GROMACS .gro file of C-alpha atoms in nm:
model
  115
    1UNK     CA    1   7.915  13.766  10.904
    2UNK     CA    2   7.786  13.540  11.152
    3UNK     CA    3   7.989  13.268  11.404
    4UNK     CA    4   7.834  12.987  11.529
    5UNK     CA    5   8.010  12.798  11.775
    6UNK     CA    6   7.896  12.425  11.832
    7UNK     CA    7   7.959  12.308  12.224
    8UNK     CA    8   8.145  12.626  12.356
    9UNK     CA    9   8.352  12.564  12.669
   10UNK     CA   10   8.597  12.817  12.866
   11UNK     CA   11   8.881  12.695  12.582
   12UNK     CA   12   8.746  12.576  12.314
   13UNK     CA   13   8.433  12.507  12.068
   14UNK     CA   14   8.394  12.157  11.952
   15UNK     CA   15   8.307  12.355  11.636
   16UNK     CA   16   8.277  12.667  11.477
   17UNK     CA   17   8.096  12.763  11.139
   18UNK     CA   18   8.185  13.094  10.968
   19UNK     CA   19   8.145  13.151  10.585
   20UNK     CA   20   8.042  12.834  10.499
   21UNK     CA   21   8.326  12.679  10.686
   22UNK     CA   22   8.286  12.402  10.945
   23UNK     CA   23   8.612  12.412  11.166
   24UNK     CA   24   8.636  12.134  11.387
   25UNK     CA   25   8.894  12.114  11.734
   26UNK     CA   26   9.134  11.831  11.768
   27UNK     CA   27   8.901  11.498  11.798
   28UNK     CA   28   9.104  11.223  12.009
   29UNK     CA   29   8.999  10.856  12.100
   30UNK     CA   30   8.728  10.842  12.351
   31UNK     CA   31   8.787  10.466  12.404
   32UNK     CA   32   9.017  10.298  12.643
   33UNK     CA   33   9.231  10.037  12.339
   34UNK     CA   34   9.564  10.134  12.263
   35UNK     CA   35   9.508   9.992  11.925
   36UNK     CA   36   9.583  10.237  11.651
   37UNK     CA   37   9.345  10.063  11.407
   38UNK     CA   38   9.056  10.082  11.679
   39UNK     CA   39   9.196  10.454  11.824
   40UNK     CA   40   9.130  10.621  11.400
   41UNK     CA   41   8.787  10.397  11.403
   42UNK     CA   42   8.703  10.502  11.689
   43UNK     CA   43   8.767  10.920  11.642
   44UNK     CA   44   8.657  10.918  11.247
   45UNK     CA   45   8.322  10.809  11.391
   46UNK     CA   46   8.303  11.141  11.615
   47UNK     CA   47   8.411  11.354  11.303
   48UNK     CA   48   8.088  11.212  11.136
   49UNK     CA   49   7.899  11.243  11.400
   50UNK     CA   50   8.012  11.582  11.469
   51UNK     CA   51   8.018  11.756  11.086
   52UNK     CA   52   7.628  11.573  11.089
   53UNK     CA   53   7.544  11.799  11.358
   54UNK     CA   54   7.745  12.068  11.176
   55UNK     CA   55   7.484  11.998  10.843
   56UNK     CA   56   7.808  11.875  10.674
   57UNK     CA   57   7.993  11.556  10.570
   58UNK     CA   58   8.347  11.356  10.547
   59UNK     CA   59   8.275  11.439  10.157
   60UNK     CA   60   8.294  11.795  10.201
   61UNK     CA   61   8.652  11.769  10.432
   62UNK     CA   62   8.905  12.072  10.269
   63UNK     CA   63   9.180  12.004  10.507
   64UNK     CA   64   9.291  11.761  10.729
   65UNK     CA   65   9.583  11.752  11.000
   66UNK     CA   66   9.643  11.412  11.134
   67UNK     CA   67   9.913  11.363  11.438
   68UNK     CA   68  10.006  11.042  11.561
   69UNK     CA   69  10.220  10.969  11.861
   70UNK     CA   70  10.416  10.709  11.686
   71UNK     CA   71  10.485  10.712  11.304
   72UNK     CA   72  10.525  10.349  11.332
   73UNK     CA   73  10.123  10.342  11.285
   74UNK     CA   74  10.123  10.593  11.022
   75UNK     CA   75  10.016  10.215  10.759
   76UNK     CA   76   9.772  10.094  10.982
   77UNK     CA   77   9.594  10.474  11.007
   78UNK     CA   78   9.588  10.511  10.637
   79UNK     CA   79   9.491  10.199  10.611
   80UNK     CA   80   9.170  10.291  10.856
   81UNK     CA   81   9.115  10.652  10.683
   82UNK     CA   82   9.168  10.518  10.325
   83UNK     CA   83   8.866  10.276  10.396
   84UNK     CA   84   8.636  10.591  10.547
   85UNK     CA   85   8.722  10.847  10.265
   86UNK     CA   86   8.472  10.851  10.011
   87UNK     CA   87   8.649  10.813   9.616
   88UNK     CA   88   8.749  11.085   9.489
   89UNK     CA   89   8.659  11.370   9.841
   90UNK     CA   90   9.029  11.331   9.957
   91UNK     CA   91   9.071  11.636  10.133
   92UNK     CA   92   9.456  11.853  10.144
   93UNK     CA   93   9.631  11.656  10.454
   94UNK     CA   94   9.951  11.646  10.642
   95UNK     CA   95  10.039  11.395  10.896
   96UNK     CA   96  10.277  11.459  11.170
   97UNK     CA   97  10.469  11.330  11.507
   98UNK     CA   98  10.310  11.534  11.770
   99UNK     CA   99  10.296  11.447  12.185
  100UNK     CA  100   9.945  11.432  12.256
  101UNK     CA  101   9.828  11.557  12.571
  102UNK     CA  102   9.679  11.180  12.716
  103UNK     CA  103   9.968  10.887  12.667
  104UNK     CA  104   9.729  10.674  12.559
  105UNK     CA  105   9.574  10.848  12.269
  106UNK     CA  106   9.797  10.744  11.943
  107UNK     CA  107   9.581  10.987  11.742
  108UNK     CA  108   9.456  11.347  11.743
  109UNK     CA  109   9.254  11.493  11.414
  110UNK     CA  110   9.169  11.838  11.323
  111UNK     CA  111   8.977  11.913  11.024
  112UNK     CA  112   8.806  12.201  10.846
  113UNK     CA  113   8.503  12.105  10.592
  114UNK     CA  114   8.250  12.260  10.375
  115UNK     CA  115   7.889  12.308  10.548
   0.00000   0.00000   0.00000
């Protein structure tokens, strides 16, 4: 069995691909609006970007974890991922209120996907 690990740092890989599996780290806002609508926009274009690099896509996600600072945006995320998903490649998700390590990031997502 072989492990690749995509941008390895002293704690963690941005990726890592075992078995056909692409399991991605926590992906948070890289942009400075404390919009929610902008903050999901903003880190489902890194999970494309990063399962492309991966040789995989948002149509092959298995499972998602979604945590949001405040579930008070929890319409206005779905509203943002419900738009991205492709019909019918809903992956298994949960959604929970989680303290994320920057105050200004209202989003964190973690997801695992088919190569």
């Amino acid at each position: 069995m072989s492990i690749q690990r995509i941008d390895p740092a002293s704690r963690y890989s941005e990726a890592v691909i075992v078995n056909g599996l692409v399991f991605c780290a926590g992906m948070v806002p890289d942009t400075d609006s404390n919009d929610i609508t902008l903050q999901t926009q903003n880190v489902l274009s890194q999970v494309d970007a990063l399962l492309t690099r991966c040789q995989s896509s948002k149509d092959k996600l298995v499972d998602t974890t979604i945590y949001l600072t405040d579930f008070a945006d929890y319409a206005a995320m779905n509203a943002v991922w419900e738009q991205w998903l492709s019909p019918g490649c809903a992956p298994a998700r949960a959604t929970v209120a989680a303290k994320l390590a920057d105050p200004h990031w209202k989003i964190e997502i973690k997801i695992t996907a088919a190569q």
